[in-house]
Short mmCIF file of C-alpha atoms and ligand atoms in Angstrom, two decimals:
data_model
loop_
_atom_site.label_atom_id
_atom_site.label_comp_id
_atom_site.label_asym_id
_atom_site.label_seq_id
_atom_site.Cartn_x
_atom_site.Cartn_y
_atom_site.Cartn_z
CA UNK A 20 137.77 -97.13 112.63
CA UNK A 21 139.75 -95.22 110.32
CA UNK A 22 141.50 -98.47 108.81
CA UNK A 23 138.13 -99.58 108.26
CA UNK A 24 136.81 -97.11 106.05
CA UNK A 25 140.39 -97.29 104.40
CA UNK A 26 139.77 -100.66 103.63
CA UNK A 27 136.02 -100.24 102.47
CA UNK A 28 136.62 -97.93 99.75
CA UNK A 29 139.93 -100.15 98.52
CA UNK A 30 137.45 -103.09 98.02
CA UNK A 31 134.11 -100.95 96.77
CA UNK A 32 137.58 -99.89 93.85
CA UNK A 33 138.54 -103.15 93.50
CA UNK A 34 135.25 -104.24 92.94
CA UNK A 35 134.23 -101.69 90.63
CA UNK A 36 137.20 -102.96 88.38
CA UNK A 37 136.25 -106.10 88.41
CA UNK A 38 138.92 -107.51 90.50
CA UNK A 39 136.74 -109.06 93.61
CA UNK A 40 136.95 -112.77 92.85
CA UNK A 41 137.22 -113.83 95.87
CA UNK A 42 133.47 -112.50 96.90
CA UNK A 43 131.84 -114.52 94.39
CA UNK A 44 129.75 -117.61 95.54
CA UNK A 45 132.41 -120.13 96.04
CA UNK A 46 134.18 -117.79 98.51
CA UNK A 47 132.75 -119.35 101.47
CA UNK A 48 134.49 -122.08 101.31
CA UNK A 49 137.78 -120.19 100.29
CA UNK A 50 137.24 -118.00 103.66
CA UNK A 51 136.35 -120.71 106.06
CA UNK A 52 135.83 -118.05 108.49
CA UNK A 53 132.69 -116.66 108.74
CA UNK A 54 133.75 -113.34 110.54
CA UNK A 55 135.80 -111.94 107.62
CA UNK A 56 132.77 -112.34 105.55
CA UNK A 57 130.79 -110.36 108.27
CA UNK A 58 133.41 -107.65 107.67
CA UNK A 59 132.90 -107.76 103.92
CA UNK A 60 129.38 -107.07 104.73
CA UNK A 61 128.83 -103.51 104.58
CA UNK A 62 131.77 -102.90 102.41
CA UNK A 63 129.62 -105.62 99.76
CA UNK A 64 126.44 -103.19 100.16
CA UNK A 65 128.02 -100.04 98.95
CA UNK A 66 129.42 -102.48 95.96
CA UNK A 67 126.11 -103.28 95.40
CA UNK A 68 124.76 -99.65 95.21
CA UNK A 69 127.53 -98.34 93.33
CA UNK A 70 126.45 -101.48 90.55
CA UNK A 71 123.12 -100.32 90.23
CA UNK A 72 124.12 -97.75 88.35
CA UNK A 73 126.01 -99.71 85.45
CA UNK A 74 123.46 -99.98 82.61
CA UNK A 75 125.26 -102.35 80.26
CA UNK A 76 122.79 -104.63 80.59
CA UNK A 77 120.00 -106.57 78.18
CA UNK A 78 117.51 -106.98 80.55
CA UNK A 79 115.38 -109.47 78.01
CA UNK A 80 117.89 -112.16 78.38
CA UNK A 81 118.36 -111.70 82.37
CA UNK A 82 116.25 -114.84 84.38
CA UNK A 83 113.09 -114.21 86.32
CA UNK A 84 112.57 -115.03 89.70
CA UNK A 85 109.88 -114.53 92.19
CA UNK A 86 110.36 -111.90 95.11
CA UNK A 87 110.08 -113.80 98.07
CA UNK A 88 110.51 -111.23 101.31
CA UNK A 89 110.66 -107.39 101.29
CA UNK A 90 113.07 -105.92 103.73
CA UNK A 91 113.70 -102.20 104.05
CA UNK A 92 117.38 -102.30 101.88
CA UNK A 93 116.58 -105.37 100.27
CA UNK A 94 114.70 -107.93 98.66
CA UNK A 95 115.03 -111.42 98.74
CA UNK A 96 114.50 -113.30 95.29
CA UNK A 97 114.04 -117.17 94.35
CA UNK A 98 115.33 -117.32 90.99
CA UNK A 99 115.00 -121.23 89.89
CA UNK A 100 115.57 -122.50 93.83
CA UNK A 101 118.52 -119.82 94.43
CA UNK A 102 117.42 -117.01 97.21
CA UNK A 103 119.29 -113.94 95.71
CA UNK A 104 119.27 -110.59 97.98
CA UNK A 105 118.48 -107.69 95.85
CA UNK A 106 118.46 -104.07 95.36
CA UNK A 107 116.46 -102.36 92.87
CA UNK A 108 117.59 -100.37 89.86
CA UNK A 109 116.52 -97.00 91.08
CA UNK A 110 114.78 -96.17 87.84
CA UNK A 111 112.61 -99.20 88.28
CA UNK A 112 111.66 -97.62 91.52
CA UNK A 113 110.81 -94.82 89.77
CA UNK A 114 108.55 -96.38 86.75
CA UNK A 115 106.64 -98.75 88.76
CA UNK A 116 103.18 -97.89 89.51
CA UNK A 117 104.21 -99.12 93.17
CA UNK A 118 107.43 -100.21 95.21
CA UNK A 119 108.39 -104.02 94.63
CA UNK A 120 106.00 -106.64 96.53
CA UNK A 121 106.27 -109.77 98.00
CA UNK A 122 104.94 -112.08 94.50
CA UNK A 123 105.60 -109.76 91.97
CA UNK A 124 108.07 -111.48 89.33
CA UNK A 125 111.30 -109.23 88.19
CA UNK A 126 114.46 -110.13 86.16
CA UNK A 127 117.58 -110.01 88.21
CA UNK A 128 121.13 -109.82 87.41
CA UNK A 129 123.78 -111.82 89.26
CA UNK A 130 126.40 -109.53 90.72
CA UNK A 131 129.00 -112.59 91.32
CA UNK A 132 128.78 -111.47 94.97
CA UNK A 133 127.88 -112.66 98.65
CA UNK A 134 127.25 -111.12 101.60
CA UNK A 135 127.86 -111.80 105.08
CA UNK A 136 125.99 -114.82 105.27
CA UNK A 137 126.53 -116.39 102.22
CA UNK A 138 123.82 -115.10 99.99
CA UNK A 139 124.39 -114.01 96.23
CA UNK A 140 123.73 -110.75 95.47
CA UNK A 141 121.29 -109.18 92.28
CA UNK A 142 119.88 -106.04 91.11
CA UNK A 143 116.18 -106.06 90.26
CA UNK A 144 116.15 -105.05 86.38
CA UNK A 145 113.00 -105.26 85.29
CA UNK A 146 109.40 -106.18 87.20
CA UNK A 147 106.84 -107.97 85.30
CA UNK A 148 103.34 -106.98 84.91
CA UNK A 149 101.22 -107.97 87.50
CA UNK A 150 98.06 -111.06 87.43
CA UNK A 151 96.62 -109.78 91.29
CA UNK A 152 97.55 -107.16 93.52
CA UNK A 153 96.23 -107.50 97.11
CA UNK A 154 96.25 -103.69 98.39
CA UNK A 155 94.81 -102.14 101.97
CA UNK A 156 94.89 -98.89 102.51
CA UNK A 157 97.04 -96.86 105.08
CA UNK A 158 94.37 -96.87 107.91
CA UNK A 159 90.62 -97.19 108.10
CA UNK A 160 90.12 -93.91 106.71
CA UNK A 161 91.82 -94.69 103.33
CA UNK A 162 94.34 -92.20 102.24
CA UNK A 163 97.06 -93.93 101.05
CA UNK A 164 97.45 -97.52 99.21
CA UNK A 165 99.63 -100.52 100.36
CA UNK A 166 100.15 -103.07 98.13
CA UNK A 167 101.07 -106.30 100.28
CA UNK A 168 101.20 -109.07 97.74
CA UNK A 169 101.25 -109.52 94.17
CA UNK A 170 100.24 -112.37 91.18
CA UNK A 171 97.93 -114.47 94.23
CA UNK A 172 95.42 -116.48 92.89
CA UNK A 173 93.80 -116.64 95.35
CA UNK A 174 93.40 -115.72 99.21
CA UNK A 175 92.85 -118.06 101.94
CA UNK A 176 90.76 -116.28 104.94
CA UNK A 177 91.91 -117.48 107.75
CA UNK A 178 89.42 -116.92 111.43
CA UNK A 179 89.58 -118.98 114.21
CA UNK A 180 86.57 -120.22 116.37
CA UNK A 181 88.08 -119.27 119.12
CA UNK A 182 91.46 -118.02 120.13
CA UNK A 183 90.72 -115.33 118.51
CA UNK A 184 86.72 -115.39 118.12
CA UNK A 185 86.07 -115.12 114.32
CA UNK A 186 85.23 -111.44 113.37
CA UNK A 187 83.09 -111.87 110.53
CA UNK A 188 83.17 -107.80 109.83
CA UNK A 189 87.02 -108.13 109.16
CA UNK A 190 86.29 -111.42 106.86
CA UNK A 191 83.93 -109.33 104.60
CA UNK A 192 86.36 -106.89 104.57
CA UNK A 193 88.95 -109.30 103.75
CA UNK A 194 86.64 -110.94 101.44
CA UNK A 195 86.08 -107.59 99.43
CA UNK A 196 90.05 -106.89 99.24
CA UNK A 197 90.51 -110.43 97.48
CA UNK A 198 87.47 -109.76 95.55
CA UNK A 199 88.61 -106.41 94.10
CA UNK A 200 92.33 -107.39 93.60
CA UNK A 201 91.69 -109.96 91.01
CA UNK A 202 92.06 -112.93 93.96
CA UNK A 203 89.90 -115.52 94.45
CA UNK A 204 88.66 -115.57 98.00
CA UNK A 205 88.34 -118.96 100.27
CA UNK A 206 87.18 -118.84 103.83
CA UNK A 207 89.02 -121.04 106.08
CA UNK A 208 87.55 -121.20 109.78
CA UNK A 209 90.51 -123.05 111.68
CA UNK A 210 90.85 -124.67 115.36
CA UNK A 211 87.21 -126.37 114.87
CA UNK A 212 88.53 -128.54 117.71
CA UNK A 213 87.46 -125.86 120.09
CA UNK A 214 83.68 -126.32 118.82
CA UNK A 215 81.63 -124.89 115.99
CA UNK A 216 77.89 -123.25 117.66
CA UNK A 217 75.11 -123.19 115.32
CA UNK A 218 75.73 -119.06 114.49
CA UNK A 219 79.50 -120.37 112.99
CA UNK A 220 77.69 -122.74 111.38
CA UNK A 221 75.18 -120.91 109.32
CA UNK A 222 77.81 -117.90 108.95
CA UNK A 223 79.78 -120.38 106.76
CA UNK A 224 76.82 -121.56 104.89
CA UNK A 225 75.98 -118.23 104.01
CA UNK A 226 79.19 -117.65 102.24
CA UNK A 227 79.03 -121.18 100.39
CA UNK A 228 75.26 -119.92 99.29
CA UNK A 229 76.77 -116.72 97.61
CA UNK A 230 79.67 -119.26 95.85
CA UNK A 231 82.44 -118.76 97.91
CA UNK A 232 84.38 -122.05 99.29
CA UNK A 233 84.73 -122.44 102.72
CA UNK A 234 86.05 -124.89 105.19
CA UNK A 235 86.72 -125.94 108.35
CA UNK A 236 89.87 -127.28 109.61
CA UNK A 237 91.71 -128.08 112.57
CA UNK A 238 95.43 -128.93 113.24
CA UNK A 239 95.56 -130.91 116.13
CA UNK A 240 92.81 -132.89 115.55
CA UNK A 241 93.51 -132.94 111.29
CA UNK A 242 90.39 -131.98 110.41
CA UNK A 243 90.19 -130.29 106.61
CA UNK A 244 93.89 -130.17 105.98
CA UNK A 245 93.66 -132.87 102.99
CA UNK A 246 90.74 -130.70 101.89
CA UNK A 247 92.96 -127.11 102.40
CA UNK A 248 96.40 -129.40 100.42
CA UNK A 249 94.30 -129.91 97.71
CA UNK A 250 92.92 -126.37 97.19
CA UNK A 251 96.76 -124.97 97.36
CA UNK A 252 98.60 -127.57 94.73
CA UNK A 253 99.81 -125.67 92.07
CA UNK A 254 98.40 -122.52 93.25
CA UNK A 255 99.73 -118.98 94.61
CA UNK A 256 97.38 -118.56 97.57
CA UNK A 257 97.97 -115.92 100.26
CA UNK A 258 96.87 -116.51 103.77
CA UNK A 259 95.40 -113.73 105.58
CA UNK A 260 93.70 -113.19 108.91
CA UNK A 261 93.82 -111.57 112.24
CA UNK A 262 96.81 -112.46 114.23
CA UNK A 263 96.65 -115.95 116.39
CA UNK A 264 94.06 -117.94 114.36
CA UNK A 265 96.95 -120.63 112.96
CA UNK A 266 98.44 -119.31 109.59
CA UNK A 267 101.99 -120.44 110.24
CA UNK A 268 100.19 -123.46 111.76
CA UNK A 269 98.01 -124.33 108.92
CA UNK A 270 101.45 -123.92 106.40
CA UNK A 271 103.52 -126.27 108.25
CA UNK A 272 100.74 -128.73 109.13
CA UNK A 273 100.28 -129.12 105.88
CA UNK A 274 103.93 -129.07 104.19
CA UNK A 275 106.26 -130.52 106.47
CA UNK A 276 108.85 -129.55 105.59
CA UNK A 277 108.27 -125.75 106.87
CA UNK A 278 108.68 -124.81 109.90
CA UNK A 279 107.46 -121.65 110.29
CA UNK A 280 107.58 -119.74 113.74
CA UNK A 281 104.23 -120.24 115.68
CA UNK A 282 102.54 -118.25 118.78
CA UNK A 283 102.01 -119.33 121.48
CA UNK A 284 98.22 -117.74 122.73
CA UNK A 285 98.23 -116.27 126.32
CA UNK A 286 95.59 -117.65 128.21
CA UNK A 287 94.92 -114.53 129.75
CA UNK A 288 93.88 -112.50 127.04
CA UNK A 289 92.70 -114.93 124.30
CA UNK A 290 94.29 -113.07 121.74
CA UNK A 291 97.24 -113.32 119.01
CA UNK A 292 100.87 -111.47 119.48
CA UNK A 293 101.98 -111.13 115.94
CA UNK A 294 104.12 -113.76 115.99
CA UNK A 295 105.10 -113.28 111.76
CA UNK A 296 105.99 -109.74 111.40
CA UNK A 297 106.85 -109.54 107.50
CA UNK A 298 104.99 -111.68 104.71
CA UNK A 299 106.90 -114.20 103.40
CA UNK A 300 106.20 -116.81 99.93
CA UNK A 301 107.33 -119.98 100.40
CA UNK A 302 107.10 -122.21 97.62
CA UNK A 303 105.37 -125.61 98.03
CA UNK A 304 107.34 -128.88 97.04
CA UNK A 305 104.08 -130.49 95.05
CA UNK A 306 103.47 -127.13 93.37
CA UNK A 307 102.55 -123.43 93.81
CA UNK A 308 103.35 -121.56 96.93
CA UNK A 309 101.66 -120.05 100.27
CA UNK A 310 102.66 -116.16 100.72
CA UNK A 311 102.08 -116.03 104.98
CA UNK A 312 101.59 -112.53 106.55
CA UNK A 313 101.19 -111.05 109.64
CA UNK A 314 97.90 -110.84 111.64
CA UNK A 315 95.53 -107.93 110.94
CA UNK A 316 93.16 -105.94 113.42
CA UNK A 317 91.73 -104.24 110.59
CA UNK A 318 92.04 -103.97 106.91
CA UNK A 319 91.67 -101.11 105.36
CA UNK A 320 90.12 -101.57 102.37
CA UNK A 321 91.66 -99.66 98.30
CA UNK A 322 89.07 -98.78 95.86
CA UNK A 323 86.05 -99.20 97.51
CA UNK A 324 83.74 -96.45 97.05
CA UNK A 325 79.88 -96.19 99.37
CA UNK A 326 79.13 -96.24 95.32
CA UNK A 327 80.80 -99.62 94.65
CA UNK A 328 80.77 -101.36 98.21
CA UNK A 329 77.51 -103.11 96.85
CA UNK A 330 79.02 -104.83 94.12
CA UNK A 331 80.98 -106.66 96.86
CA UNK A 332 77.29 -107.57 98.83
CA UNK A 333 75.07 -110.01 96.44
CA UNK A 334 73.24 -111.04 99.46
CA UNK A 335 71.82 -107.46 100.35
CA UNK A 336 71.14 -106.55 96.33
CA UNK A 337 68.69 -110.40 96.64
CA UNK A 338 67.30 -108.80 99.60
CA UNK A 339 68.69 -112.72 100.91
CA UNK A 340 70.98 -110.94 103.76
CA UNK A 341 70.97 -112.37 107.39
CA UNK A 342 71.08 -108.95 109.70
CA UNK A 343 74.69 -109.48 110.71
CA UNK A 344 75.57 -109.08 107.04
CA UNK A 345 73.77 -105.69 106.53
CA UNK A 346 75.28 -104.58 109.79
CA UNK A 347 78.76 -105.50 107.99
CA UNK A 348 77.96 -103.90 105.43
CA UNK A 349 76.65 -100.28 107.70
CA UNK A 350 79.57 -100.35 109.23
CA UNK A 351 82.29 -101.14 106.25
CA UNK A 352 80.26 -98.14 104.46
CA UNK A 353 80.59 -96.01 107.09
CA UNK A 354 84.31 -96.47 107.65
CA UNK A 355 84.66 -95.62 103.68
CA UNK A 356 86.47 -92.31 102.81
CA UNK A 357 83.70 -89.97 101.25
CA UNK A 358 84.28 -89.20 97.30
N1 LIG B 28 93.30 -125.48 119.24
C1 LIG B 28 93.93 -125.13 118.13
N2 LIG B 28 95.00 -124.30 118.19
C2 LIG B 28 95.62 -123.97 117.03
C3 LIG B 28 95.18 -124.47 115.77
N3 LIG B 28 95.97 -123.94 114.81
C4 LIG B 28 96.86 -123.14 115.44
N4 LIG B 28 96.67 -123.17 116.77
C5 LIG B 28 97.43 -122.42 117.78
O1 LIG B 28 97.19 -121.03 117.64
C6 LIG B 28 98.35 -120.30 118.03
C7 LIG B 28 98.70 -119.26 116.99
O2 LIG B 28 99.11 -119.91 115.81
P1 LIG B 28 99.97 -119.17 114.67
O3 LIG B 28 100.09 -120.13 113.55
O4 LIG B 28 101.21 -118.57 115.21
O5 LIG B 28 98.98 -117.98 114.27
P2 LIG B 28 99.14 -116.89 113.10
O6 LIG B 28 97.80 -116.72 112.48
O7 LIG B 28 100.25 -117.28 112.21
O8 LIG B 28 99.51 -115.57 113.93
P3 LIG B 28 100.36 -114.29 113.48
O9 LIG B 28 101.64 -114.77 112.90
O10 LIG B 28 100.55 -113.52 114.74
O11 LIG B 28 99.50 -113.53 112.51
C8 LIG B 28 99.45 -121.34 118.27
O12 LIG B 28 99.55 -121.54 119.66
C9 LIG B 28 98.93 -122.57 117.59
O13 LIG B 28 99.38 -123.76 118.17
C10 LIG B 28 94.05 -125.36 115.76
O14 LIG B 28 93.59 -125.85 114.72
N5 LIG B 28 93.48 -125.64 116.97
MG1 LIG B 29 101.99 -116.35 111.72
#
């Protein structure tokens, strides 16, 4: 152990001076073995640290790239087709309204570095001012905001007919989130293969009769997935919905060339088992991107006052609402922090 630290701080030096050519990004060839660059790993991510602090830097002329996954250290960053992994200046940290998100756009600076694995490493300069921001709060009760995804356009509302039955309290809920972050909201009712009943049916009409798009798709049989294509080209569309009803599906049914990881529903229960556990933007050959996240229970809603909650419910203020909708909306106002 004690040789290892020995080593570590040799190479953070060595770095630090400049002289760690052979960790740029043609070293994995050079090293052939993969294990030595395993070793290099953790010695790479006090480097990395220790570089944040240089400020020598014009941040106007760095690239910008789009952040792609958020991990606890690190965040993964597509700048022009390279995946970069990324720490953040810790004064950005400290300016920005809120912690980095999945979609938000930042200017990175190439550290001439891999890790373990092979990735080239970046600091997050600079993050660009946000189109969207798709926030929850902490839990029902609303104390604290999380923002989950950044510069959407819109937000693809995904329920299932069956396997899980559609919950059309947490769609309005949904629906309001996309509504009040600037995002465009589209209801997608997947696995129509397992049969739509007449209540589904005049559910979805509902929503079309207040101007939101809706449709109905299902993988296996492809039902709607030209329709759902055409609605993502050349868009930033998240995909949100309670765990099980076929978001990974519906993103590799419809671009091939993803293959996402996919649940498998127990029988027994009939219900989802979180099978994507971080959101993740994956950009689409023909144009735009999908951002995937995990499956909700509930979603607490940001900046939705009893006050406001109205503004999200057209229906009820042209007296027009079916009694399921005002019961949505008893309930959604009920669960609402009071101001
Ligand atoms: N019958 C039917 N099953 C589907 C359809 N789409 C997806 N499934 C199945 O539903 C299960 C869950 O699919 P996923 O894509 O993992 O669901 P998810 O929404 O991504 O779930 P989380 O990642 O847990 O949030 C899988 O067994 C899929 O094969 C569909 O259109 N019809
Ligand atoms: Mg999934």
């Amino acid at each position: 152990m004690k040789r290892k630290k020995a080593r570590e701080s040799d190479l953070t030096g060595k770095y630090l001076a400049g002289d760690l050519e052979e960790y740029d990004i043609g070293a994995q060839e050079r090293f052939g073995a993969r294990s030595k660059l395993f070793e290099a790993g953790k010695i790479l991510k006090t480097a990395l640290l220790r570089a944040e602090e240089q400020s020598d830097v014009d941040v106007q002329s760095l690239p910008i790239g789009d952040v792609v996954q958020v991990f606890s250290l690190f965040s993964e960053v597509d700048v022009s087709g390279k995946l970069y992994q990324c720490v953040v200046r810790k004064t950005l940290t400290k300016l920005a309204d809120s912690a980095i998100v999945v979609g938000d756009r930042v200017r990175v600076r190439d550290l001439d570095l891999i890790d373990e694995q092979g990735k080239p490493q970046g600091v997050i300069e600079q993050s660009l001012p946000r189109s969207s921001i798709l926030t929850r709060s902490d839990s029902f009760k609303g104390i604290e905001q999380h923002p989950i995804v950044a510069n959407a356009r819109q937000m693809l509302i995904v329920a299932s007919v069956r396997e899980p039955k559609v919950k059309w309290g947490l769609v309005d809920r949904m629906l309001i989130a996309a509504q009040g972050g600037n995002l465009k909201p589209i209801i997608c009712l997947n696995k129509s293969d397992l049969g739509l009943d007449d209540d589904t049916q005049s559910a979805l009409a509902h929503y079309a009769s207040m101007d939101i798009q809706t449709l109905t798709t299902s993988v296996p049989a492809t039902l709607g997935l030209d329709e759902l294509k055409a609605l993502l080209r050349d868009q930033v569309t998240v995909l949100a919905g309670h765990s099980g009803v076929g978001k990974s599906t519906l993103i590799n049914a419809i671009e091939p060339t993803l293959t996402l990881r996919t649940g498998v529903i127990s029988n027994y229960t009939g219900k989802g088992r979180h099978t994507t556990t971080s959101a993740r933007l994956y950009p689409l050959p023909s144009g735009g991107a999908v951002i995937d996240t995990p499956g909700v229970k509930v979603f607490g809603l940001w900046g939705v006052t009893p006050d406001n909650l109205l503004d999200f419910f057209p229906d009820i203020a042209a007296n027009i609402a079916p009694d399921w909708r005002l019961q949505s909306f008893d309930r959604i106002k009920e669960s609402l922090p009071a101001d």
